[in-house]
């Protein structure tokens, strides 16, 4: 591979005082190199979930750019992470996910063996290696967990995970994310920069342009956005809960609003976030003919009861939260809505060192049913996103992506101009990137 000339971090690449985002940040291979060097190599990022590694010897591989990291459950129950490279001649030790048998990581090439804690324990014909020092071990990568997520960080000097995540652990504590389990795990490749993919799920401004069919049950205008030191969220803010009413863009008078239809639209439209019995409850309550204004409250109470019946501790959840998500952006690679008892999270990262391609995992997590043993669902891989129907809303989001990436390469495109309020999270992500680039 040709070595790309290093880019200098100068004003031409940083977001300007006028808010114009240089398009090179999305389309330039050199800018992705810079991000790899100064951002992805220094941040905590989600490598997987703890439930993927229940037993000693279980492993998963996390790839970011041209780097590969192995996360391993050791014999003590602790997690360790290593650069995925053999100390002999550099071979990748394992791919994907699985289980190391006999408590050893064995290189597929010349069969050097490592203990689960990374110590080199067997070298074939060792007596012929006169200079091999004792005490060799795989190169460590920092690993830590929060909320059931396994995070890794390539920077040995990075701040502790909880400091990096602040204030998300406090904000999301009532959701008990550590107790969620995978319901589905789908991966695809999208034809756009990783930030194009994050951006698509980090603002509601595009709803009227891309998803007009959800305006009858989505008040897109009242969504509020909040940026933290590093992360961001939107939707269910204490100051402005997302309320069940049509978009004011439609101009429907209040007394013509069909509350039942809005609730049904919400619960169907966000089907992945609601269980079958929670969807059924909508129809049951609609049929009960409640007085105007009482349907939503009745449904929220019903949903709280159903959550409690599943063993979810609802003490930190108020009724309104049962019908509105916390849409969270955990910089840099996790974004999506979190509901009581479920979450639909997108893990986003560059595909190798290609600025025009992104690997996107869709993780549907839910509170495990108390009456069934949970089993890890099959991880499904769709190299061509168009080969699957992702549902209307997501299909619409994905359909934008190639056009955004290609359009930014136009000689007529000088940069991106974001709405300061409704795309405040997008602007904030760039500010955080700049913080890492210039630190
Ligand atoms: S490269 Fe791993 S044992 Fe040779
Ligand atoms: Fe969208």
mmCIF file of N, CA, C and O in Angstrom, residues 164-254:
data_model
loop_
_atom_site.group_PDB
_atom_site.id
_atom_site.type_symbol
_atom_site.label_atom_id
_atom_site.label_comp_id
_atom_site.label_asym_id
_atom_site.label_seq_id
_atom_site.Cartn_x
_atom_site.Cartn_y
_atom_site.Cartn_z
ATOM 1 N N UNK A 164 -14.084 9.018 30.979
ATOM 2 C CA UNK A 164 -14.361 9.265 29.555
ATOM 3 C C UNK A 164 -15.860 9.278 29.291
ATOM 4 O O UNK A 164 -16.369 10.088 28.509
ATOM 5 N N UNK A 165 -16.591 8.363 29.929
ATOM 6 C CA UNK A 165 -18.022 8.209 29.635
ATOM 7 C C UNK A 165 -18.905 9.271 30.284
ATOM 8 O O UNK A 165 -20.046 9.477 29.857
ATOM 9 N N UNK A 166 -18.401 9.924 31.300
ATOM 10 C CA UNK A 166 -19.218 10.876 32.053
ATOM 11 C C UNK A 166 -19.954 11.850 31.123
ATOM 12 O O UNK A 166 -19.343 12.373 30.198
ATOM 13 N N UNK A 167 -21.244 12.106 31.322
ATOM 14 C CA UNK A 167 -22.133 11.664 32.405
ATOM 15 C C UNK A 167 -23.062 10.509 32.000
ATOM 16 O O UNK A 167 -24.082 10.317 32.638
ATOM 17 N N UNK A 168 -22.707 9.776 30.950
ATOM 18 C CA UNK A 168 -23.637 8.739 30.478
ATOM 19 C C UNK A 168 -23.965 7.694 31.548
ATOM 20 O O UNK A 168 -25.128 7.267 31.653
ATOM 21 N N UNK A 169 -22.990 7.237 32.352
ATOM 22 C CA UNK A 169 -23.363 6.228 33.353
ATOM 23 C C UNK A 169 -24.450 6.714 34.313
ATOM 24 O O UNK A 169 -25.344 5.944 34.691
ATOM 25 N N UNK A 170 -24.415 7.980 34.689
ATOM 26 C CA UNK A 170 -25.454 8.507 35.580
ATOM 27 C C UNK A 170 -26.779 8.644 34.834
ATOM 28 O O UNK A 170 -27.833 8.220 35.301
ATOM 29 N N UNK A 171 -26.700 9.223 33.635
ATOM 30 C CA UNK A 171 -27.904 9.453 32.844
ATOM 31 C C UNK A 171 -28.645 8.145 32.538
ATOM 32 O O UNK A 171 -29.875 8.091 32.547
ATOM 33 N N UNK A 172 -27.867 7.090 32.262
ATOM 34 C CA UNK A 172 -28.474 5.849 31.777
ATOM 35 C C UNK A 172 -28.636 4.789 32.868
ATOM 36 O O UNK A 172 -29.149 3.703 32.588
ATOM 37 N N UNK A 173 -28.262 5.113 34.100
ATOM 38 C CA UNK A 173 -28.356 4.120 35.180
ATOM 39 C C UNK A 173 -29.750 3.498 35.296
ATOM 40 O O UNK A 173 -29.869 2.282 35.490
ATOM 41 N N UNK A 174 -30.861 4.288 35.170
ATOM 42 C CA UNK A 174 -32.185 3.663 35.349
ATOM 43 C C UNK A 174 -32.506 2.603 34.293
ATOM 44 O O UNK A 174 -33.461 1.843 34.474
ATOM 45 N N UNK A 175 -31.744 2.537 33.211
ATOM 46 C CA UNK A 175 -32.037 1.555 32.160
ATOM 47 C C UNK A 175 -31.383 0.196 32.416
ATOM 48 O O UNK A 175 -31.662 -0.756 31.697
ATOM 49 N N UNK A 176 -30.484 0.114 33.400
ATOM 50 C CA UNK A 176 -29.856 -1.174 33.760
ATOM 51 C C UNK A 176 -29.299 -1.872 32.513
ATOM 52 O O UNK A 176 -29.589 -3.047 32.252
ATOM 53 N N UNK A 177 -28.525 -1.141 31.735
ATOM 54 C CA UNK A 177 -28.073 -1.686 30.443
ATOM 55 C C UNK A 177 -27.264 -2.972 30.609
ATOM 56 O O UNK A 177 -27.228 -3.800 29.703
ATOM 57 N N UNK A 178 -26.627 -3.126 31.790
ATOM 58 C CA UNK A 178 -25.803 -4.317 31.992
ATOM 59 C C UNK A 178 -26.654 -5.588 31.998
ATOM 60 O O UNK A 178 -26.138 -6.676 31.812
ATOM 61 N N UNK A 179 -27.959 -5.431 32.191
ATOM 62 C CA UNK A 179 -28.810 -6.627 32.227
ATOM 63 C C UNK A 179 -29.471 -6.923 30.884
ATOM 64 O O UNK A 179 -30.175 -7.918 30.747
ATOM 65 N N UNK A 180 -29.280 -6.061 29.903
ATOM 66 C CA UNK A 180 -29.843 -6.343 28.577
ATOM 67 C C UNK A 180 -29.037 -7.451 27.909
ATOM 68 O O UNK A 180 -27.877 -7.687 28.231
ATOM 69 N N UNK A 181 -29.678 -8.099 26.951
ATOM 70 C CA UNK A 181 -29.015 -9.158 26.175
ATOM 71 C C UNK A 181 -29.360 -8.969 24.705
ATOM 72 O O UNK A 181 -30.399 -8.423 24.366
ATOM 73 N N UNK A 182 -28.490 -9.493 23.843
ATOM 74 C CA UNK A 182 -28.750 -9.382 22.406
ATOM 75 C C UNK A 182 -30.039 -10.105 22.024
ATOM 76 O O UNK A 182 -30.259 -11.255 22.408
ATOM 77 N N UNK A 183 -30.852 -9.410 21.232
ATOM 78 C CA UNK A 183 -31.943 -10.104 20.541
ATOM 79 C C UNK A 183 -31.565 -10.303 19.068
ATOM 80 O O UNK A 183 -31.985 -11.262 18.436
ATOM 81 N N UNK A 184 -30.793 -9.372 18.533
ATOM 82 C CA UNK A 184 -30.333 -9.508 17.139
ATOM 83 C C UNK A 184 -28.996 -8.806 16.997
ATOM 84 O O UNK A 184 -28.692 -7.849 17.726
ATOM 85 N N UNK A 185 -28.199 -9.284 16.041
ATOM 86 C CA UNK A 185 -26.860 -8.740 15.789
ATOM 87 C C UNK A 185 -26.650 -8.809 14.287
ATOM 88 O O UNK A 185 -26.461 -9.887 13.735
ATOM 89 N N UNK A 186 -26.758 -7.663 13.636
ATOM 90 C CA UNK A 186 -26.696 -7.602 12.169
ATOM 91 C C UNK A 186 -25.594 -6.631 11.771
ATOM 92 O O UNK A 186 -25.471 -5.553 12.351
ATOM 93 N N UNK A 187 -24.813 -7.007 10.786
ATOM 94 C CA UNK A 187 -23.715 -6.139 10.363
ATOM 95 C C UNK A 187 -23.785 -5.920 8.867
ATOM 96 O O UNK A 187 -24.057 -6.853 8.108
ATOM 97 N N UNK A 188 -23.548 -4.687 8.453
ATOM 98 C CA UNK A 188 -23.481 -4.409 7.029
ATOM 99 C C UNK A 188 -22.403 -3.361 6.762
ATOM 100 O O UNK A 188 -21.789 -2.823 7.686
ATOM 101 N N UNK A 189 -22.158 -3.147 5.477
ATOM 102 C CA UNK A 189 -21.163 -2.156 5.065
ATOM 103 C C UNK A 189 -21.896 -1.080 4.280
ATOM 104 O O UNK A 189 -22.693 -1.385 3.388
ATOM 105 N N UNK A 190 -21.652 0.161 4.656
ATOM 106 C CA UNK A 190 -22.348 1.266 4.008
ATOM 107 C C UNK A 190 -21.353 2.105 3.203
ATOM 108 O O UNK A 190 -20.201 2.294 3.625
ATOM 109 N N UNK A 191 -21.825 2.640 2.052
ATOM 110 C CA UNK A 191 -20.902 3.314 1.133
ATOM 111 C C UNK A 191 -20.688 4.779 1.484
ATOM 112 O O UNK A 191 -20.942 5.673 0.669
ATOM 113 N N UNK A 192 -20.227 5.042 2.692
ATOM 114 C CA UNK A 192 -20.036 6.426 3.124
ATOM 115 C C UNK A 192 -19.058 6.455 4.286
ATOM 116 O O UNK A 192 -18.790 5.429 4.924
ATOM 117 N N UNK A 193 -18.558 7.635 4.560
ATOM 118 C CA UNK A 193 -17.650 7.842 5.684
ATOM 119 C C UNK A 193 -18.338 7.482 7.011
ATOM 120 O O UNK A 193 -19.553 7.666 7.154
ATOM 121 N N UNK A 194 -17.547 7.055 7.982
ATOM 122 C CA UNK A 194 -18.145 6.639 9.267
ATOM 123 C C UNK A 194 -18.941 7.770 9.898
ATOM 124 O O UNK A 194 -19.956 7.530 10.568
ATOM 125 N N UNK A 195 -18.525 9.009 9.682
ATOM 126 C CA UNK A 195 -19.235 10.134 10.303
ATOM 127 C C UNK A 195 -20.571 10.413 9.606
ATOM 128 O O UNK A 195 -21.511 10.888 10.246
ATOM 129 N N UNK A 196 -20.650 10.116 8.311
ATOM 130 C CA UNK A 196 -21.946 10.233 7.626
ATOM 131 C C UNK A 196 -22.955 9.302 8.297
ATOM 132 O O UNK A 196 -24.129 9.657 8.495
ATOM 133 N N UNK A 197 -22.489 8.118 8.670
ATOM 134 C CA UNK A 197 -23.382 7.133 9.275
ATOM 135 C C UNK A 197 -23.782 7.579 10.691
ATOM 136 O O UNK A 197 -24.951 7.540 11.055
ATOM 137 N N UNK A 198 -22.821 8.053 11.474
ATOM 138 C CA UNK A 198 -23.166 8.569 12.801
ATOM 139 C C UNK A 198 -24.148 9.727 12.670
ATOM 140 O O UNK A 198 -25.189 9.791 13.349
ATOM 141 N N UNK A 199 -23.841 10.664 11.766
ATOM 142 C CA UNK A 199 -24.667 11.868 11.615
ATOM 143 C C UNK A 199 -26.131 11.509 11.345
ATOM 144 O O UNK A 199 -27.049 12.189 11.822
ATOM 145 N N UNK A 200 -26.342 10.454 10.565
ATOM 146 C CA UNK A 200 -27.699 10.088 10.160
ATOM 147 C C UNK A 200 -28.567 9.699 11.353
ATOM 148 O O UNK A 200 -29.799 9.738 11.267
ATOM 149 N N UNK A 201 -27.915 9.321 12.458
ATOM 150 C CA UNK A 201 -28.678 8.880 13.633
ATOM 151 C C UNK A 201 -28.476 9.809 14.827
ATOM 152 O O UNK A 201 -28.809 9.470 15.953
ATOM 153 N N UNK A 202 -27.944 10.997 14.540
ATOM 154 C CA UNK A 202 -27.601 11.904 15.628
ATOM 155 C C UNK A 202 -28.352 13.231 15.517
ATOM 156 O O UNK A 202 -27.970 14.210 16.145
ATOM 157 N N UNK A 203 -29.380 13.251 14.707
ATOM 158 C CA UNK A 203 -30.209 14.465 14.582
ATOM 159 C C UNK A 203 -31.581 14.084 14.053
ATOM 160 O O UNK A 203 -31.740 13.070 13.376
ATOM 161 N N UNK A 204 -32.585 14.927 14.363
ATOM 162 C CA UNK A 204 -33.938 14.684 13.880
ATOM 163 C C UNK A 204 -34.333 15.646 12.768
ATOM 164 O O UNK A 204 -35.486 15.643 12.318
ATOM 165 N N UNK A 205 -33.396 16.463 12.340
ATOM 166 C CA UNK A 205 -33.684 17.487 11.318
ATOM 167 C C UNK A 205 -34.065 16.853 9.978
ATOM 168 O O UNK A 205 -34.810 17.437 9.201
ATOM 169 N N UNK A 206 -33.525 15.645 9.721
ATOM 170 C CA UNK A 206 -33.783 15.015 8.420
ATOM 171 C C UNK A 206 -35.125 14.289 8.363
ATOM 172 O O UNK A 206 -35.515 13.814 7.301
ATOM 173 N N UNK A 207 -35.822 14.210 9.485
ATOM 174 C CA UNK A 207 -37.064 13.421 9.499
ATOM 175 C C UNK A 207 -38.043 13.944 8.441
ATOM 176 O O UNK A 207 -38.613 13.179 7.659
ATOM 177 N N UNK A 208 -38.218 15.275 8.383
ATOM 178 C CA UNK A 208 -39.199 15.836 7.431
ATOM 179 C C UNK A 208 -38.767 15.599 5.978
ATOM 180 O O UNK A 208 -39.611 15.474 5.094
ATOM 181 N N UNK A 209 -37.455 15.506 5.726
ATOM 182 C CA UNK A 209 -37.002 15.320 4.354
ATOM 183 C C UNK A 209 -36.917 13.860 3.946
ATOM 184 O O UNK A 209 -37.219 13.496 2.810
ATOM 185 N N UNK A 210 -36.531 13.011 4.910
ATOM 186 C CA UNK A 210 -36.229 11.613 4.584
ATOM 187 C C UNK A 210 -37.347 10.660 4.993
ATOM 188 O O UNK A 210 -37.612 9.672 4.303
ATOM 189 N N UNK A 211 -37.976 10.938 6.142
ATOM 190 C CA UNK A 211 -39.008 10.014 6.660
ATOM 191 C C UNK A 211 -40.340 10.745 6.833
ATOM 192 O O UNK A 211 -40.914 10.750 7.943
ATOM 193 N N UNK A 212 -40.877 11.387 5.802
ATOM 194 C CA UNK A 212 -42.114 12.169 6.020
ATOM 195 C C UNK A 212 -43.269 11.304 6.514
ATOM 196 O O UNK A 212 -44.190 11.819 7.149
ATOM 197 N N UNK A 213 -43.193 9.989 6.286
ATOM 198 C CA UNK A 213 -44.306 9.129 6.700
ATOM 199 C C UNK A 213 -44.437 9.032 8.208
ATOM 200 O O UNK A 213 -45.478 8.604 8.709
ATOM 201 N N UNK A 214 -43.385 9.410 8.972
ATOM 202 C CA UNK A 214 -43.520 9.299 10.434
ATOM 203 C C UNK A 214 -43.958 10.617 11.077
ATOM 204 O O UNK A 214 -44.205 10.670 12.278
ATOM 205 N N UNK A 215 -44.097 11.679 10.277
ATOM 206 C CA UNK A 215 -44.497 12.968 10.859
ATOM 207 C C UNK A 215 -45.855 12.911 11.556
ATOM 208 O O UNK A 215 -46.052 13.593 12.565
ATOM 209 N N UNK A 216 -46.819 12.109 11.064
ATOM 210 C CA UNK A 216 -48.104 12.059 11.780
ATOM 211 C C UNK A 216 -47.985 11.569 13.222
ATOM 212 O O UNK A 216 -48.880 11.802 14.022
ATOM 213 N N UNK A 217 -46.906 10.868 13.580
ATOM 214 C CA UNK A 217 -46.752 10.439 14.982
ATOM 215 C C UNK A 217 -45.423 10.873 15.597
ATOM 216 O O UNK A 217 -45.019 10.381 16.645
ATOM 217 N N UNK A 218 -44.757 11.798 14.977
ATOM 218 C CA UNK A 218 -43.474 12.257 15.510
ATOM 219 C C UNK A 218 -43.421 13.775 15.524
ATOM 220 O O UNK A 218 -43.456 14.408 14.469
ATOM 221 N N UNK A 219 -43.322 14.347 16.718
ATOM 222 C CA UNK A 219 -43.088 15.790 16.804
ATOM 223 C C UNK A 219 -41.580 16.011 16.695
ATOM 224 O O UNK A 219 -40.870 16.028 17.689
ATOM 225 N N UNK A 220 -41.121 16.158 15.472
ATOM 226 C CA UNK A 220 -39.689 16.300 15.223
ATOM 227 C C UNK A 220 -39.160 17.665 15.666
ATOM 228 O O UNK A 220 -37.985 17.806 15.990
ATOM 229 N N UNK A 221 -40.045 18.663 15.696
ATOM 230 C CA UNK A 221 -39.581 20.027 15.953
ATOM 231 C C UNK A 221 -39.213 20.244 17.424
ATOM 232 O O UNK A 221 -38.268 20.959 17.743
ATOM 233 N N UNK A 222 -39.936 19.575 18.332
ATOM 234 C CA UNK A 222 -39.693 19.841 19.759
ATOM 235 C C UNK A 222 -38.535 19.016 20.326
ATOM 236 O O UNK A 222 -38.187 19.164 21.497
ATOM 237 N N UNK A 223 -37.927 18.169 19.513
ATOM 238 C CA UNK A 223 -36.803 17.378 20.018
ATOM 239 C C UNK A 223 -35.703 18.328 20.493
ATOM 240 O O UNK A 223 -35.361 19.291 19.810
ATOM 241 N N UNK A 224 -35.193 18.050 21.684
ATOM 242 C CA UNK A 224 -34.097 18.881 22.190
ATOM 243 C C UNK A 224 -32.799 18.082 22.171
ATOM 244 O O UNK A 224 -32.798 16.862 22.260
ATOM 245 N N UNK A 225 -31.730 18.810 22.081
ATOM 246 C CA UNK A 225 -30.401 18.208 21.927
ATOM 247 C C UNK A 225 -29.527 18.718 23.059
ATOM 248 O O UNK A 225 -29.623 19.875 23.460
ATOM 249 N N UNK A 226 -28.668 17.850 23.525
ATOM 250 C CA UNK A 226 -27.797 18.250 24.635
ATOM 251 C C UNK A 226 -26.415 17.653 24.409
ATOM 252 O O UNK A 226 -26.281 16.451 24.157
ATOM 253 N N UNK A 227 -25.417 18.511 24.516
ATOM 254 C CA UNK A 227 -24.049 18.050 24.302
ATOM 255 C C UNK A 227 -23.301 18.074 25.642
ATOM 256 O O UNK A 227 -23.401 19.039 26.392
ATOM 257 N N UNK A 228 -22.591 16.991 25.888
ATOM 258 C CA UNK A 228 -21.759 16.903 27.088
ATOM 259 C C UNK A 228 -20.313 17.184 26.687
ATOM 260 O O UNK A 228 -20.038 17.580 25.561
ATOM 261 N N UNK A 229 -19.390 16.924 27.611
ATOM 262 C CA UNK A 229 -17.987 17.206 27.289
ATOM 263 C C UNK A 229 -17.567 16.444 26.031
ATOM 264 O O UNK A 229 -16.942 17.001 25.127
ATOM 265 N N UNK A 230 -17.929 15.180 25.968
ATOM 266 C CA UNK A 230 -17.497 14.348 24.842
ATOM 267 C C UNK A 230 -18.681 13.749 24.097
ATOM 268 O O UNK A 230 -18.641 13.601 22.882
ATOM 269 N N UNK A 231 -19.719 13.388 24.804
ATOM 270 C CA UNK A 231 -20.837 12.663 24.216
ATOM 271 C C UNK A 231 -22.038 13.604 24.032
ATOM 272 O O UNK A 231 -21.939 14.794 24.300
ATOM 273 N N UNK A 232 -23.158 13.037 23.601
ATOM 274 C CA UNK A 232 -24.339 13.870 23.361
ATOM 275 C C UNK A 232 -25.575 12.994 23.439
ATOM 276 O O UNK A 232 -25.492 11.764 23.411
ATOM 277 N N UNK A 233 -26.728 13.635 23.539
ATOM 278 C CA UNK A 233 -27.976 12.883 23.391
ATOM 279 C C UNK A 233 -29.086 13.812 22.935
ATOM 280 O O UNK A 233 -28.921 15.015 22.825
ATOM 281 N N UNK A 234 -30.220 13.207 22.617
ATOM 282 C CA UNK A 234 -31.378 14.009 22.263
ATOM 283 C C UNK A 234 -32.630 13.206 22.500
ATOM 284 O O UNK A 234 -32.571 12.007 22.736
ATOM 285 N N UNK A 235 -33.762 13.909 22.456
ATOM 286 C CA UNK A 235 -35.034 13.222 22.651
ATOM 287 C C UNK A 235 -35.575 13.490 24.026
ATOM 288 O O UNK A 235 -36.079 14.576 24.302
ATOM 289 N N UNK A 236 -35.409 12.538 24.910
ATOM 290 C CA UNK A 236 -36.048 12.628 26.215
ATOM 291 C C UNK A 236 -35.194 13.441 27.185
ATOM 292 O O UNK A 236 -34.489 12.914 28.014
ATOM 293 N N UNK A 237 -35.280 14.729 27.049
ATOM 294 C CA UNK A 237 -34.573 15.583 27.992
ATOM 295 C C UNK A 237 -35.562 16.006 29.063
ATOM 296 O O UNK A 237 -36.738 16.186 28.790
ATOM 297 N N UNK A 238 -35.095 16.183 30.298
ATOM 298 C CA UNK A 238 -36.028 16.583 31.356
ATOM 299 C C UNK A 238 -36.786 17.854 30.981
ATOM 300 O O UNK A 238 -37.939 18.029 31.342
ATOM 301 N N UNK A 239 -36.144 18.718 30.217
ATOM 302 C CA UNK A 239 -36.784 19.994 29.886
ATOM 303 C C UNK A 239 -37.816 19.851 28.763
ATOM 304 O O UNK A 239 -38.636 20.737 28.586
ATOM 305 N N UNK A 240 -37.749 18.807 27.999
ATOM 306 C CA UNK A 240 -38.661 18.698 26.853
ATOM 307 C C UNK A 240 -38.833 17.246 26.448
ATOM 308 O O UNK A 240 -38.199 16.761 25.535
ATOM 309 N N UNK A 241 -39.667 16.546 27.159
ATOM 310 C CA UNK A 241 -39.953 15.176 26.761
ATOM 311 C C UNK A 241 -40.545 15.166 25.366
ATOM 312 O O UNK A 241 -41.324 16.046 25.010
ATOM 313 N N UNK A 242 -40.164 14.181 24.596
ATOM 314 C CA UNK A 242 -40.790 14.045 23.290
ATOM 315 C C UNK A 242 -42.242 13.673 23.539
ATOM 316 O O UNK A 242 -42.532 12.691 24.206
ATOM 317 N N UNK A 243 -43.181 14.467 23.039
ATOM 318 C CA UNK A 243 -44.582 14.197 23.345
ATOM 319 C C UNK A 243 -45.252 13.542 22.144
ATOM 320 O O UNK A 243 -44.780 13.657 21.023
ATOM 321 N N UNK A 244 -46.329 12.856 22.448
ATOM 322 C CA UNK A 244 -47.033 12.147 21.387
ATOM 323 C C UNK A 244 -47.970 13.095 20.680
ATOM 324 O O UNK A 244 -49.115 13.305 21.085
ATOM 325 N N UNK A 245 -47.486 13.716 19.650
ATOM 326 C CA UNK A 245 -48.352 14.552 18.833
ATOM 327 C C UNK A 245 -47.722 14.595 17.448
ATOM 328 O O UNK A 245 -46.536 14.317 17.288
ATOM 329 N N UNK A 246 -48.484 14.969 16.458
ATOM 330 C CA UNK A 246 -47.913 15.018 15.117
ATOM 331 C C UNK A 246 -46.907 16.149 15.018
ATOM 332 O O UNK A 246 -46.876 17.060 15.851
ATOM 333 N N UNK A 247 -46.119 16.101 13.991
ATOM 334 C CA UNK A 247 -45.201 17.202 13.751
ATOM 335 C C UNK A 247 -45.993 18.480 13.528
ATOM 336 O O UNK A 247 -46.962 18.490 12.766
ATOM 337 N N UNK A 248 -45.589 19.576 14.179
ATOM 338 C CA UNK A 248 -46.271 20.849 13.904
ATOM 339 C C UNK A 248 -46.142 21.266 12.438
ATOM 340 O O UNK A 248 -46.924 22.096 11.958
ATOM 341 N N UNK A 249 -45.212 20.652 11.732
ATOM 342 C CA UNK A 249 -45.062 20.962 10.299
ATOM 343 C C UNK A 249 -46.335 20.598 9.530
ATOM 344 O O UNK A 249 -46.590 21.117 8.458
ATOM 345 N N UNK A 250 -47.138 19.654 10.087
ATOM 346 C CA UNK A 250 -48.350 19.205 9.382
ATOM 347 C C UNK A 250 -49.534 20.132 9.629
ATOM 348 O O UNK A 250 -50.550 20.048 8.933
ATOM 349 N N UNK A 251 -49.447 20.978 10.660
ATOM 350 C CA UNK A 251 -50.506 21.945 10.927
ATOM 351 C C UNK A 251 -51.841 21.325 11.310
ATOM 352 O O UNK A 251 -52.904 21.884 11.008
ATOM 353 N N UNK A 252 -51.827 20.171 11.992
ATOM 354 C CA UNK A 252 -53.090 19.527 12.386
ATOM 355 C C UNK A 252 -53.584 20.159 13.696
ATOM 356 O O UNK A 252 -52.849 20.173 14.688
ATOM 357 N N UNK A 253 -54.810 20.684 13.735
ATOM 358 C CA UNK A 253 -55.313 21.273 14.993
ATOM 359 C C UNK A 253 -55.392 20.219 16.089
ATOM 360 O O UNK A 253 -55.678 19.043 15.815
ATOM 361 N N UNK A 254 -55.167 20.655 17.333
ATOM 362 C CA UNK A 254 -55.127 19.714 18.465
ATOM 363 C C UNK A 254 -56.371 18.842 18.562
ATOM 364 O O UNK A 254 -56.293 17.655 18.861
#
